[in-house]
Coordinates of C-alpha atoms in Angstrom, one line a residue:
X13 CA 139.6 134.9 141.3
X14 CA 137.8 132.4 138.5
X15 CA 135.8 133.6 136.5
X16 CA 132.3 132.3 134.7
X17 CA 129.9 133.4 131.8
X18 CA 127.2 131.5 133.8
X19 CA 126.5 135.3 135.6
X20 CA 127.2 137.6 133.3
X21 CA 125.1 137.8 129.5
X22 CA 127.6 140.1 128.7
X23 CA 130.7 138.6 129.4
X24 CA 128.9 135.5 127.4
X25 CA 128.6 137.3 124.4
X26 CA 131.7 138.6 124.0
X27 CA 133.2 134.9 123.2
X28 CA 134.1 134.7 120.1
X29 CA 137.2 133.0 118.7
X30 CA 140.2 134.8 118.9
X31 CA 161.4 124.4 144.0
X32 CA 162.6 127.8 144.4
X33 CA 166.3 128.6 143.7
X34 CA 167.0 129.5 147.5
X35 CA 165.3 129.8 150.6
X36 CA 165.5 133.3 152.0
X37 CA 165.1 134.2 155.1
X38 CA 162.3 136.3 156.6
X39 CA 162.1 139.6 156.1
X40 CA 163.0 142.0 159.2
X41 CA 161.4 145.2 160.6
X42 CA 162.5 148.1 161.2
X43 CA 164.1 148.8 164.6
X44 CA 161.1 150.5 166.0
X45 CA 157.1 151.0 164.6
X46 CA 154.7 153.6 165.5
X47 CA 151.6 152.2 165.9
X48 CA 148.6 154.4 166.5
X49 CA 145.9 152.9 168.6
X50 CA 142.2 154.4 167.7
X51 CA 139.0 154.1 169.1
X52 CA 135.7 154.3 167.4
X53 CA 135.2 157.8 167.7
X54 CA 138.4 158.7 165.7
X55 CA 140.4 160.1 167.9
X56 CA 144.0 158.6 169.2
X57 CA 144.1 156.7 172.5
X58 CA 147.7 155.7 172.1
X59 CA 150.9 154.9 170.8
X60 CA 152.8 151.7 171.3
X61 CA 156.2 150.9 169.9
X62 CA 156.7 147.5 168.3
X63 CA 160.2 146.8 168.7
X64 CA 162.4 144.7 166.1
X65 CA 162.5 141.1 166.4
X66 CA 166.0 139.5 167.1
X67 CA 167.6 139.5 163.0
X68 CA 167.4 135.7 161.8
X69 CA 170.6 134.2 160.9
X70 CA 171.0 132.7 157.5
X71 CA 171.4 129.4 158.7
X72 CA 168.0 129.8 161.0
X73 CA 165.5 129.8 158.1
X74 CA 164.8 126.0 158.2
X75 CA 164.0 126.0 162.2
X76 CA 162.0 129.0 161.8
X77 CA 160.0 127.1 159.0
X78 CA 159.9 124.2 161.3
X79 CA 158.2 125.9 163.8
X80 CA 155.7 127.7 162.0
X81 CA 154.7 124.3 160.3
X82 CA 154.2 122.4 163.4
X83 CA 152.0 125.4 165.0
X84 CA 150.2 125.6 161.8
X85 CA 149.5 122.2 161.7
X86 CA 148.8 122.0 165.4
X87 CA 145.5 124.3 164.3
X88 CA 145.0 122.6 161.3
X89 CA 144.9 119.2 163.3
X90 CA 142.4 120.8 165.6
X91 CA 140.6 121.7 162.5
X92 CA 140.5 118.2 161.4
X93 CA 139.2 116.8 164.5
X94 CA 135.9 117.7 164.0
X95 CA 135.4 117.5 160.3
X96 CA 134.2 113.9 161.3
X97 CA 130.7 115.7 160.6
X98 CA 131.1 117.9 157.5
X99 CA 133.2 121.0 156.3
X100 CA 132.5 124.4 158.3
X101 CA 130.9 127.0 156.2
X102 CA 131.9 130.5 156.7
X103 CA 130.8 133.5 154.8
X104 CA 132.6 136.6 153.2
X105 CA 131.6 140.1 154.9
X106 CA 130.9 142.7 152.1
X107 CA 134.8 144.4 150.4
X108 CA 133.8 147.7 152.2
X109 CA 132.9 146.0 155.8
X110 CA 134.8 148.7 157.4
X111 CA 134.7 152.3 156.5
X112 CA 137.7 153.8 154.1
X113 CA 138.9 156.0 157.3
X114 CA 139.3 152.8 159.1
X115 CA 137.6 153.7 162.5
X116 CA 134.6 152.1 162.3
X117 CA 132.0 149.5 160.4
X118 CA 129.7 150.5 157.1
X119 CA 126.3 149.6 158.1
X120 CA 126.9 148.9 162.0
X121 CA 123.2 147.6 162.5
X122 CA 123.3 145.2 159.0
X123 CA 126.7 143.8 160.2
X124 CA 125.3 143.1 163.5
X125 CA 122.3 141.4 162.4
X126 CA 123.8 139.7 159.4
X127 CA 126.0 138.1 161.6
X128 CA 123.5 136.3 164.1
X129 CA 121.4 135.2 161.2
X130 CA 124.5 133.6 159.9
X131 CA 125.0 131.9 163.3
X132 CA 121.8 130.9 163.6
X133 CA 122.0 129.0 160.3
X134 CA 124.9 126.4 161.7
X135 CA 127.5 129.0 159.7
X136 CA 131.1 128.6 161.2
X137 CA 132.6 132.3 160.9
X138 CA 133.0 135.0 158.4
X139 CA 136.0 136.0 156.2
X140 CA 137.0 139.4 155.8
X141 CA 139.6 141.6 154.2
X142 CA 141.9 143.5 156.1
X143 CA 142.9 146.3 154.0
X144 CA 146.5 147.4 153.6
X145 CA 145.2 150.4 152.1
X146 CA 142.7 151.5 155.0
X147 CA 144.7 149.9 158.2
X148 CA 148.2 151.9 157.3
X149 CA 146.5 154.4 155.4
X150 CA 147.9 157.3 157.5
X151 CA 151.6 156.7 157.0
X152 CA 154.5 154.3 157.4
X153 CA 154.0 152.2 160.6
X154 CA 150.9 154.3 161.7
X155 CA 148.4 151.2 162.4
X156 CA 144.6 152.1 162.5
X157 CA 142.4 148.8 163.0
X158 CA 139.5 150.1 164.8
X159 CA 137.1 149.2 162.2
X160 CA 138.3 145.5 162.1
X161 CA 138.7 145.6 166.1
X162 CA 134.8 146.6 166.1
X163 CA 133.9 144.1 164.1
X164 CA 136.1 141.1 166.0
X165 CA 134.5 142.1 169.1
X166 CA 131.1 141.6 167.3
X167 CA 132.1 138.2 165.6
X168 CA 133.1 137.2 169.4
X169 CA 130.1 138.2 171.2
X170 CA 128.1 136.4 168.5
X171 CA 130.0 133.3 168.9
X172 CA 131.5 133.6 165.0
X173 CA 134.9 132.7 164.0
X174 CA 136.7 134.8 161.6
X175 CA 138.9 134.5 159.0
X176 CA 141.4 137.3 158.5
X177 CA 142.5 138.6 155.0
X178 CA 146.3 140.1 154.7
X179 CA 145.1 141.8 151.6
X180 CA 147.7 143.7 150.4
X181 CA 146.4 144.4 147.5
X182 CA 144.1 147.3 145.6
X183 CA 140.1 146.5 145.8
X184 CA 139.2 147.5 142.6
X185 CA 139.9 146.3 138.9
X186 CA 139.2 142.2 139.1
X187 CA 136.1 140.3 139.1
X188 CA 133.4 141.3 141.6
X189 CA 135.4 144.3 142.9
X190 CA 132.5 146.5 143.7
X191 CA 134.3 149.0 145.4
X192 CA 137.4 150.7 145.4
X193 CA 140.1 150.6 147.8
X194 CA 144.0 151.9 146.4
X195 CA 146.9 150.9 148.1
X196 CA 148.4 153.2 151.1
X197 CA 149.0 156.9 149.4
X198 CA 152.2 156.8 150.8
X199 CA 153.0 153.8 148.7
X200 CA 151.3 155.0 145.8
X201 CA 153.7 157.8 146.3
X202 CA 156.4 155.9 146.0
X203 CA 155.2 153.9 142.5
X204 CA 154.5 156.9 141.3
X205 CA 158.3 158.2 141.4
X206 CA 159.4 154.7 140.5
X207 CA 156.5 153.4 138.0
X208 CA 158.6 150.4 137.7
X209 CA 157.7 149.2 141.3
X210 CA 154.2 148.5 139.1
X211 CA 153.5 145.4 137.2
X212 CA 154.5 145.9 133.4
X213 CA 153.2 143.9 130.1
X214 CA 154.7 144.3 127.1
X215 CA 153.3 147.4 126.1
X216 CA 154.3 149.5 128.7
X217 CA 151.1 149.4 130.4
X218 CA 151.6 149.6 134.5
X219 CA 149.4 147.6 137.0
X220 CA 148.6 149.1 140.4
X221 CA 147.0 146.4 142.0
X222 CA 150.4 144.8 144.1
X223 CA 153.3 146.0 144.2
X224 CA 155.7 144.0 141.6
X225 CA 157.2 140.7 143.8
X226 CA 160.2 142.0 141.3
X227 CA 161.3 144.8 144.0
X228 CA 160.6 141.8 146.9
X229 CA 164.1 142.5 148.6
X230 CA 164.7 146.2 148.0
X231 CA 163.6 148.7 150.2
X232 CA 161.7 150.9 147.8
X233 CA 158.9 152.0 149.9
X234 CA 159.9 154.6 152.5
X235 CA 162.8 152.7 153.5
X236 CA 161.2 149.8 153.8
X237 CA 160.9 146.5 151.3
X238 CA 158.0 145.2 150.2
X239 CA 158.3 142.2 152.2
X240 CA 159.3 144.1 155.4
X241 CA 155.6 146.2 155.1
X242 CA 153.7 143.3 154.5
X243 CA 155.7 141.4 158.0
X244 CA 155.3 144.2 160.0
X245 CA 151.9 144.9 159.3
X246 CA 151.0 141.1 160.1
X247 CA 153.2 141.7 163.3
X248 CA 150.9 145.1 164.3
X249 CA 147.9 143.2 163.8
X250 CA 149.2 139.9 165.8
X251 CA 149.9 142.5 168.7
X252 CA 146.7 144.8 168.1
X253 CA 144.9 141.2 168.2
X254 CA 146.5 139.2 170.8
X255 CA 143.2 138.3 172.9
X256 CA 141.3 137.4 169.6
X257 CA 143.5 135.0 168.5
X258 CA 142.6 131.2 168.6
X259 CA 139.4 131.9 170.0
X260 CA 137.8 134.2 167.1
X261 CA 140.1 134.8 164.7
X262 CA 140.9 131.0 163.5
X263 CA 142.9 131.7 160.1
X264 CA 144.7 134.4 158.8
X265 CA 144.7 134.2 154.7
X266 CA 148.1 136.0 153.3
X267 CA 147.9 137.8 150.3
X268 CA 149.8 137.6 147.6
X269 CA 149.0 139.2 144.6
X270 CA 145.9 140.6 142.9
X271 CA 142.7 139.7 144.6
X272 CA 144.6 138.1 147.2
X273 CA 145.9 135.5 145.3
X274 CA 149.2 134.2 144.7
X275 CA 149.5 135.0 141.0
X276 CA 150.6 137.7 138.3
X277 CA 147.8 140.6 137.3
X278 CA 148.0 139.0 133.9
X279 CA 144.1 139.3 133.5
X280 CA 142.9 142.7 134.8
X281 CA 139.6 143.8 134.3
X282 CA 140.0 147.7 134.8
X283 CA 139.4 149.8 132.3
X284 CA 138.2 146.9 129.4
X285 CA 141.5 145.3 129.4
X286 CA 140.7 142.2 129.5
X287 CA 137.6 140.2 129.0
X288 CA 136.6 136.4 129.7
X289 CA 137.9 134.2 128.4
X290 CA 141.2 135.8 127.1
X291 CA 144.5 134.3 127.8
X292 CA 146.3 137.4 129.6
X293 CA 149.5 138.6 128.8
X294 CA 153.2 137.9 130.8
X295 CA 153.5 141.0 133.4
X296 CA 157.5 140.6 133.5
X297 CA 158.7 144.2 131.7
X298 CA 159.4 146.2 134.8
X299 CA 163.2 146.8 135.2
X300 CA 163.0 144.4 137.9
X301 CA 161.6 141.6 136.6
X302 CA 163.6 142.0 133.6
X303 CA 166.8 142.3 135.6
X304 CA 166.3 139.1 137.2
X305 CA 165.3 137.7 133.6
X306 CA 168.7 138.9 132.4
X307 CA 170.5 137.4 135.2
X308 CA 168.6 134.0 134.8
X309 CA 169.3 134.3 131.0
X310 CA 173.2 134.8 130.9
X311 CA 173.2 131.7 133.9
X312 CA 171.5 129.4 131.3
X313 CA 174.2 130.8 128.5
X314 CA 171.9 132.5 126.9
X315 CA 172.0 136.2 126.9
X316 CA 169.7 136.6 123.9
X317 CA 167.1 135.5 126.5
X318 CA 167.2 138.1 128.8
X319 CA 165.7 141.1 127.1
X320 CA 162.0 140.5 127.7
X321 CA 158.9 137.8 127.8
X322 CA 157.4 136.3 124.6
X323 CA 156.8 138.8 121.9
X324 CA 154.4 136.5 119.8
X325 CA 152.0 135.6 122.6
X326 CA 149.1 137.6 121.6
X327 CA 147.5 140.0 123.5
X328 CA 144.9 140.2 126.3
X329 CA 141.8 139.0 124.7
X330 CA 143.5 136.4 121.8
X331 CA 143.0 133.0 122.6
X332 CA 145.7 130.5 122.1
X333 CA 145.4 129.4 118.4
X334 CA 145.6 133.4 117.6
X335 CA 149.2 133.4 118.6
X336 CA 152.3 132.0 117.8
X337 CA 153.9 131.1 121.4
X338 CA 150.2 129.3 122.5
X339 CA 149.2 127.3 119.9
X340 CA 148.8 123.4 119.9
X341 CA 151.2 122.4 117.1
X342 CA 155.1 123.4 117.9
X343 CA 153.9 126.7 119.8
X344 CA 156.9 128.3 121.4
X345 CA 155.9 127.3 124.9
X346 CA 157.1 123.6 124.4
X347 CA 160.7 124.7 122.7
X348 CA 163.9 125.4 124.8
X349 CA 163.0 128.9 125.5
X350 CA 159.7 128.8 126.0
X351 CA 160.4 126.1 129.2
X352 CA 163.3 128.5 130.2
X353 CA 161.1 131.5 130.5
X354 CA 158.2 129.3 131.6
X355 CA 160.4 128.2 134.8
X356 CA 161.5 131.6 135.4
X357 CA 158.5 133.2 135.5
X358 CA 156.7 130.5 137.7
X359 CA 159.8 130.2 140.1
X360 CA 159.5 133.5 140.8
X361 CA 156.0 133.8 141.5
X362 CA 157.1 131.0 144.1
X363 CA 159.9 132.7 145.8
X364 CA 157.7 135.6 146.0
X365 CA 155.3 133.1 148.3
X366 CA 158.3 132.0 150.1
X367 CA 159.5 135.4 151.2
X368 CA 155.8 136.3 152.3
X369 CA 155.0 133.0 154.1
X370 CA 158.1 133.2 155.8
X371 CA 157.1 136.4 157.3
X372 CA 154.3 135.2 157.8
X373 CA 155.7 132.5 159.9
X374 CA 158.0 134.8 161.6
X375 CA 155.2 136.9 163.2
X376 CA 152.5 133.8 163.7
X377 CA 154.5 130.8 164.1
X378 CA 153.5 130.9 168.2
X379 CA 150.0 132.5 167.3
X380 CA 146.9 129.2 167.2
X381 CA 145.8 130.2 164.1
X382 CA 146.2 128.4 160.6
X383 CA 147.6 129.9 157.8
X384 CA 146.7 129.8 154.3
X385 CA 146.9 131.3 150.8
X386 CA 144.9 131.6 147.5
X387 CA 145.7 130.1 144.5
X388 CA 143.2 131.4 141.9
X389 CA 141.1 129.0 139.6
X390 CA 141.5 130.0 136.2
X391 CA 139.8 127.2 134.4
X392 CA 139.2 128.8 130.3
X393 CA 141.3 126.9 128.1
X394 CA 142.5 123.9 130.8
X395 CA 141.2 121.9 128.2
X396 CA 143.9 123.3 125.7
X397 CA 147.9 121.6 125.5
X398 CA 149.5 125.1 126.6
X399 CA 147.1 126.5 129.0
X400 CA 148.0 129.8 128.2
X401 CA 146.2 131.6 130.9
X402 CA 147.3 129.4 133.5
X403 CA 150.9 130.4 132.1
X404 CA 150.2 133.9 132.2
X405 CA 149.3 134.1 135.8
X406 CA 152.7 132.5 136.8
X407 CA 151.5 128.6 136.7
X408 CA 153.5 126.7 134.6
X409 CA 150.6 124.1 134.1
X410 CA 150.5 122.5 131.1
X411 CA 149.3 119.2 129.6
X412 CA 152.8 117.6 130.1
X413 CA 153.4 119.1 133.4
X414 CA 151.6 120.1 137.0
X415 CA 152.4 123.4 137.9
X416 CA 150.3 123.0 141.3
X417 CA 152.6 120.7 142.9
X418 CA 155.3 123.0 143.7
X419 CA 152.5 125.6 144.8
X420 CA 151.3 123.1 147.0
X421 CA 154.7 121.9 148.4
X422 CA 155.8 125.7 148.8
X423 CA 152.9 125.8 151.2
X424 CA 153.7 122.5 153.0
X425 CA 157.2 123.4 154.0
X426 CA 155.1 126.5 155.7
X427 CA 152.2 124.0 157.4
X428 CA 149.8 126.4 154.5
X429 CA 146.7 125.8 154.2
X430 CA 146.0 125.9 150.4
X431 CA 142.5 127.4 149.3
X432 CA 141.2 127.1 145.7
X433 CA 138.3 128.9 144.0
X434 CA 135.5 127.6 141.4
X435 CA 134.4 124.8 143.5
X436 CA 130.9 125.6 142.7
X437 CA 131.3 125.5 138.7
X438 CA 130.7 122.8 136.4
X439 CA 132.1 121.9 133.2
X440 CA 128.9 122.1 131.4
X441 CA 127.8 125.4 132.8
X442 CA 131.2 126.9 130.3
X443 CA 131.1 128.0 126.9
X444 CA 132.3 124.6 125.3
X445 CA 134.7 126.8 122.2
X446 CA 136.6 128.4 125.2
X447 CA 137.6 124.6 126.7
X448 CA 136.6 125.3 130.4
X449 CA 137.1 122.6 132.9
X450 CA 136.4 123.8 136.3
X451 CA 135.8 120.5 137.4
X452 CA 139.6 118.8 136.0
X453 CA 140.9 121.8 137.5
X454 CA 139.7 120.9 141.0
X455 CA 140.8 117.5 141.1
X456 CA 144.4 118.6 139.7
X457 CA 144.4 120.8 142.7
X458 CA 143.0 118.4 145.1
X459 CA 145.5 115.8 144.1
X460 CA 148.6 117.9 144.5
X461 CA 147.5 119.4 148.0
X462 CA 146.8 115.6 148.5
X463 CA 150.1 114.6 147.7
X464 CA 151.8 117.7 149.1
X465 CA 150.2 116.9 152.4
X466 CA 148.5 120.4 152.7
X467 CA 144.8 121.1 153.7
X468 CA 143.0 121.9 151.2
X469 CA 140.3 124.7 151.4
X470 CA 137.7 126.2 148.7
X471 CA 135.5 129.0 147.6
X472 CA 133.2 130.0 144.9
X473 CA 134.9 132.0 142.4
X474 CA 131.4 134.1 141.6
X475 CA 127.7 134.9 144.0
X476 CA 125.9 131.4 143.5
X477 CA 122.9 130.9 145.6
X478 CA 121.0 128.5 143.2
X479 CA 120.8 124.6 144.3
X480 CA 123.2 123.5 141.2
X481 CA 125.9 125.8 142.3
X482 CA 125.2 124.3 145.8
X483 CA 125.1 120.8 144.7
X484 CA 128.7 121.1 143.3
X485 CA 130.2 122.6 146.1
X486 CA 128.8 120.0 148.6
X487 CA 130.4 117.0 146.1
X488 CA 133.6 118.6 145.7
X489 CA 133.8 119.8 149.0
X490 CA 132.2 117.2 151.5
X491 CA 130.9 114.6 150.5
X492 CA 133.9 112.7 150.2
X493 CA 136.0 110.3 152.6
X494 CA 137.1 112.2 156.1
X495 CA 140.9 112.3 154.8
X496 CA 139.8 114.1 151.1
X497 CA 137.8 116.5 152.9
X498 CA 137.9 120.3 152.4
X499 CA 139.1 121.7 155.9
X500 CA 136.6 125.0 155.2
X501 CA 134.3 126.5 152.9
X502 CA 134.1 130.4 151.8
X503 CA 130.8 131.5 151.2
X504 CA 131.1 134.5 148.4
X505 CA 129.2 136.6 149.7
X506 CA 127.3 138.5 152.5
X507 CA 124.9 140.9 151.0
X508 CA 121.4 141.8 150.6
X509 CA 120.6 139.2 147.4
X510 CA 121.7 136.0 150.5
X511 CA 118.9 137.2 152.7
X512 CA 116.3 137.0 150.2
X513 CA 113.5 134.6 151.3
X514 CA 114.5 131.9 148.2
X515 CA 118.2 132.3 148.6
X516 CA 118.6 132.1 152.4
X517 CA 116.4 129.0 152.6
X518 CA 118.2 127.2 150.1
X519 CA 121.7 128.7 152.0
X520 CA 120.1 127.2 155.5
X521 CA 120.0 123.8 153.6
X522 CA 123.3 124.2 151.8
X523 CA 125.2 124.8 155.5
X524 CA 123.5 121.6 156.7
X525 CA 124.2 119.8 154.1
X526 CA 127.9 120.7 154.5
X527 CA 127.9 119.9 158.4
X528 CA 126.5 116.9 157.7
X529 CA 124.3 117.3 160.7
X530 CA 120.6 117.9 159.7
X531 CA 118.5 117.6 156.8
X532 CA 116.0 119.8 154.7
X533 CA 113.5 120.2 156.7
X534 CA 115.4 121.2 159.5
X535 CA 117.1 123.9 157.3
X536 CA 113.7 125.0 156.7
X537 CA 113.0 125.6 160.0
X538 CA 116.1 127.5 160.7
X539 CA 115.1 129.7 157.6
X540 CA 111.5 130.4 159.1
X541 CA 113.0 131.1 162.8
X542 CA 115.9 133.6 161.2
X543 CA 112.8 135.3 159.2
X544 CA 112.8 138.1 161.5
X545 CA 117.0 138.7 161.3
X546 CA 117.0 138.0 157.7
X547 CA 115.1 140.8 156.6
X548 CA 116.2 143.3 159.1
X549 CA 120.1 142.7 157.4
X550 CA 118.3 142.7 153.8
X551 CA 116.6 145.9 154.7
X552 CA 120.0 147.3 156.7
X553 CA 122.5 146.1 153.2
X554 CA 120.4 147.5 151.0
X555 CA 120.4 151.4 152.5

């Protein structure tokens, strides 16, 4: 998720100076899951075995891909055909939509009336996270999505499309994380005998957001690997939400990392660690990782290179000219090692993407929905030669090279739909001393899903409901030639501050404006019609 002073006065005054090697093949389950089936009231209707899915061959990986890209691109053609008239709109649902024991919604009544004020308003469909840490809360292969099945069903009869978030990640630590959701105990469990299944910087300090892509291929967790949870919990919710799909549930986002996105933890917020605009620190110090590092090192004849990241690269909260490996004149990022550890880190951030897509693609490939990922939009010293926070996070994006091309490729040989965040944020809106340019960032992004031949899809990074934030949006987003086009639009974020009177008439305008299908005083009528809706879900969010 991007991040902006232009919210927070006191993130704003704390600025001060200071292609993959191989293509594995998908991951498989288990010979048999137990999923449990509940209803509303909490109490088991059922069990159903998932049985394992034929194993892949090595040589299968390609035709798998194949297949997966052509459905994708089947719905993201269907997609396209009627962006003739705009970019959809949808809208994120609140983090705690559903309840932490997973059986049913938080604030049934708000839900249901936030969601046909939205439709009223020309909105496409909602966006909401399907928590890893609430649907297999209960153990191994014990599925519980009654919450989320409550909600689908409400989406449908609404006429709402949704978009479904994999997130297999901790709510809880990152920007606008307002609640907290931990992974599944019994994973937690399992990092806690093994701390090295966490996410390590340099000083030891262990990140419990995702579990490290370092572990990707062993089977760590109950048995199971990483990878192998993450498919077979996409498979449980394919078969849980067979008659939804296509018809209400249009997308389903894959997680990949920290807030969802496909990218190290290098910048977490929890407990003070970081603050904006710092550059991050290199999360590569597991034994994992560093076991792969050591490997890489001794290929490239040189062992010396294998015993860890960076050591002069500052710390959290320095900014590039405070270190040694960052700064503009013969930093350590442009030597030798510096590209060596550069294209380690960032290729393994990719595989990681390609073993999760390609379960993915396993488990949807014959589903009509599209598929897409998050690619965060970390914009605070882009205007810098090393982009040292880019570099952090595993993008190996630098003023002499892209490092969103391969991301965008990656998700082209999938038929991924790649979605961005900061579309709403301009240059001038930044603290000039920390070099932020959201707006180069976007284009860069743009251009290489643009050249990579992927859709490209966007979000605000932080709540904007004033008319510059919307202005920004509807340039970058749709008002553009059909072909450069965002294929969607993520609204952040349902709550009580969208249904106030000011903000929900300028939202009316801001969906029309999108859809290219009405103008402002239309949007004001929808506004005055919805009055009635609007503040019965402002009254419902807010108790």
């Amino acid at each position: 998720m991007a991040f902006s002073v232009a919210q927070s006065a006191a993130a704003a005054a704390s600025v001060a100076p200071g292609t993959p090697r191989h293509a594995p093949a998908p991951a498989l389950a288990p010979a048999s899951v137990s999923v449990t089936v509940r209803k509303a009231g909490g109490a088991p209707s059922g069990c159903l075995r998932l049985q394992r899915q034929p194993p892949v061959e090595p040589a299968r990986p390609v035709a798998c891909r194949a297949a997966a890209a052509a459905a994708a691109g089947s719905a993201a053609a269907e997609r396209a055909s009627t962006r003739s008239a705009g970019v959809p709109v949808f809208v994120m649902m609140p983090l705690d939509t559903v309840k932490k024991c997973g059986t049913a919604l938080n604030r049934r009544r708000a839900v249901q009336a936030s969601l046909a004020a939205l439709k009223s308003a020309g909105v496409e469909g909602v966006m909401v996270d399907v928590w890893w840490g609430i649907a297999e809360s209960d153990g191994p292969g014990r599925y519980n999505f009654a919450g989320y099945t409550e909600l689908m069903e409400m989406a449908r009869k609404t006429g709402l499309k949704v978009q479904a978030v994999m997130s297999f990640h901790q709510c809880g630590g990152n920007v606008g994380d307002s609640v907290t959701i931990p992974l599944p105990r019994w994973a937690l469990e399992e990092m806690e005998k093994d701390r090295d299944l966490c996410y390590t910087d340099q000083w030891g300090r262990r990140n419990y957001e995702y579990v490290s892509l370092g572990c990707d291929a062993m089977p760590v967790l109950k048995g199971r690997t990483p990878v192998e949870c993450y498919t077979d919990f996409m498979r449980a919710f394919r078969d849980h939400f067979a008659d939804y799909l296509g018809n209400t549930i249009v997308e389903i986002q894959v997680g990949m990392g920290p807030a969802g996105e496909l990218r190290y933890p290098s910048y977490p917020e929890s407990n003070g660690t970081w603050r904006f605009p710092g550059i991050g620190a290199f999360q590569c110090n597991d034994r994992y990782m560093l076991s792969s590092l050591k490997e890489a090192a001794a290929a490239a004849g040189k062992p010396e290179w294998g015993h860890g990241g960076p050591t002069d690269a500052g710390s959290y909260n320095s900014w590039p000219e405070d270190t040694i490996f960052f700064r503009r004149e013969n930093g350590g990022w442009s030597t030798e090692y510096g590209d060596f550890f550069l294209s380690w880190y960032s290729r393994m951030l990719l595989e990681h993407g390609d073993r999760v897509l390609a379960g993915a693609a396993s488990v949807f490939s014959a589903s009509p929905v599209a598929i897409s990922v998050k690619v965060a939009g970390i914009h605070w010293h882009y205007g810098t030669r090393s982009h040292a926070p880019e570099l952090t996070a595993g993008y190996y994006n630098t003023r002499r090279r892209d490092g969103y091309l391969p991301i965008a490729r990656l998700l082209a040989r999938h038929g991924a739909v790649l979605n961005f965040t900061c579309v709403e944020m301009r240059d001038q809106e930044q603290p000039r001393e920390a070099q932020c340019m959201p707006e180069a960032l976007v284009r860069q992004v743009a251009a290489a899903a643009r050249a990579a031949g992927v859709g490209l899809a966007g979000e605000n990074a932080l709540p904007r409901y004033d008319a510059a934030a919307h202005d920004q949006v509807v340039a970058s987003a749709a008002e553009r030639a059909a072909g450069d086009r965002m294929v969607a639009f993520t609204y952040l974020r349902m709550g009580a501050d969208l249904f106030h009177p000011d903000n929900w008439h300028r939202f009316a305008a801001f969906v029309r404006r999108m859809s290219g299908a009405g103008s402002c005083r239309e949007a004001r009528g929808v506004a005055q019609a919805t009055g009635s809706l609007v503040r019965e879900a402002a009254v419902a969010l807010r108790s």
